[in-house]
Amino acid sequence: PATIMTDENIADQVYIQPLTVEALDQIIERERPDGLLATLGGQTGLNLAIELHEKGILDRY
């Protein structure tokens, strides 16, 4: 649920950014996550994860 994902008491960091590869690249560079749960983002999340992979962004970090 969106209310939980944007709750600063639960999330380590909250980003209100456009869902673009460029924005995600900046967030991934800053946060250096151990993994992505693309399936939680529905079809948009899956498509973005594929694009991040195809552009080599996930391999960089």
XYZ file of C-alpha atoms in Angstrom:
61
model
C 0.000 0.000 0.000
C 1.208 3.463 -0.937
C 0.555 4.891 2.524
C 3.061 2.474 4.032
C 5.644 2.953 1.271
C 5.681 6.716 1.830
C 5.576 6.638 5.640
C 8.870 8.109 6.837
C 8.535 6.180 10.112
C 8.640 2.858 8.234
C 10.762 3.531 5.139
C 14.493 4.245 5.372
C 14.150 6.835 2.621
C 11.198 8.161 0.631
C 11.643 9.431 -2.928
C 8.937 11.253 -4.829
C 10.497 11.032 -8.284
C 9.305 10.262 -11.798
C 9.397 6.597 -12.738
C 12.138 6.892 -15.325
C 15.370 5.007 -15.846
C 17.304 8.243 -15.351
C 15.699 8.947 -11.968
C 16.178 5.350 -10.852
C 19.820 5.427 -11.945
C 20.425 8.403 -9.629
C 18.639 6.718 -6.723
C 20.480 3.418 -7.218
C 23.808 5.259 -7.397
C 23.021 7.084 -4.141
C 21.498 4.206 -2.167
C 23.410 1.184 -3.550
C 20.640 -1.339 -2.795
C 21.439 -5.033 -2.427
C 18.511 -5.925 -4.674
C 15.327 -4.783 -6.370
C 11.808 -6.116 -5.903
C 10.534 -5.199 -9.348
C 7.436 -7.388 -9.032
C 6.054 -5.068 -6.349
C 5.852 -2.292 -8.939
C 3.458 -4.094 -11.245
C 4.060 -3.987 -14.990
C 5.730 -0.578 -14.724
C 8.243 -1.907 -12.199
C 8.991 -4.937 -14.336
C 9.469 -2.831 -17.463
C 11.797 -0.444 -15.644
C 13.842 -3.316 -14.194
C 14.273 -4.789 -17.675
C 15.350 -1.412 -19.039
C 17.808 -0.911 -16.154
C 19.285 -4.326 -16.934
C 19.444 -3.762 -20.700
C 21.221 -0.415 -20.244
C 23.783 -2.002 -17.899
C 22.814 0.198 -14.968
C 22.341 -2.711 -12.571
C 25.781 -4.102 -13.468
C 27.432 -0.761 -12.649
C 26.379 -0.916 -9.019
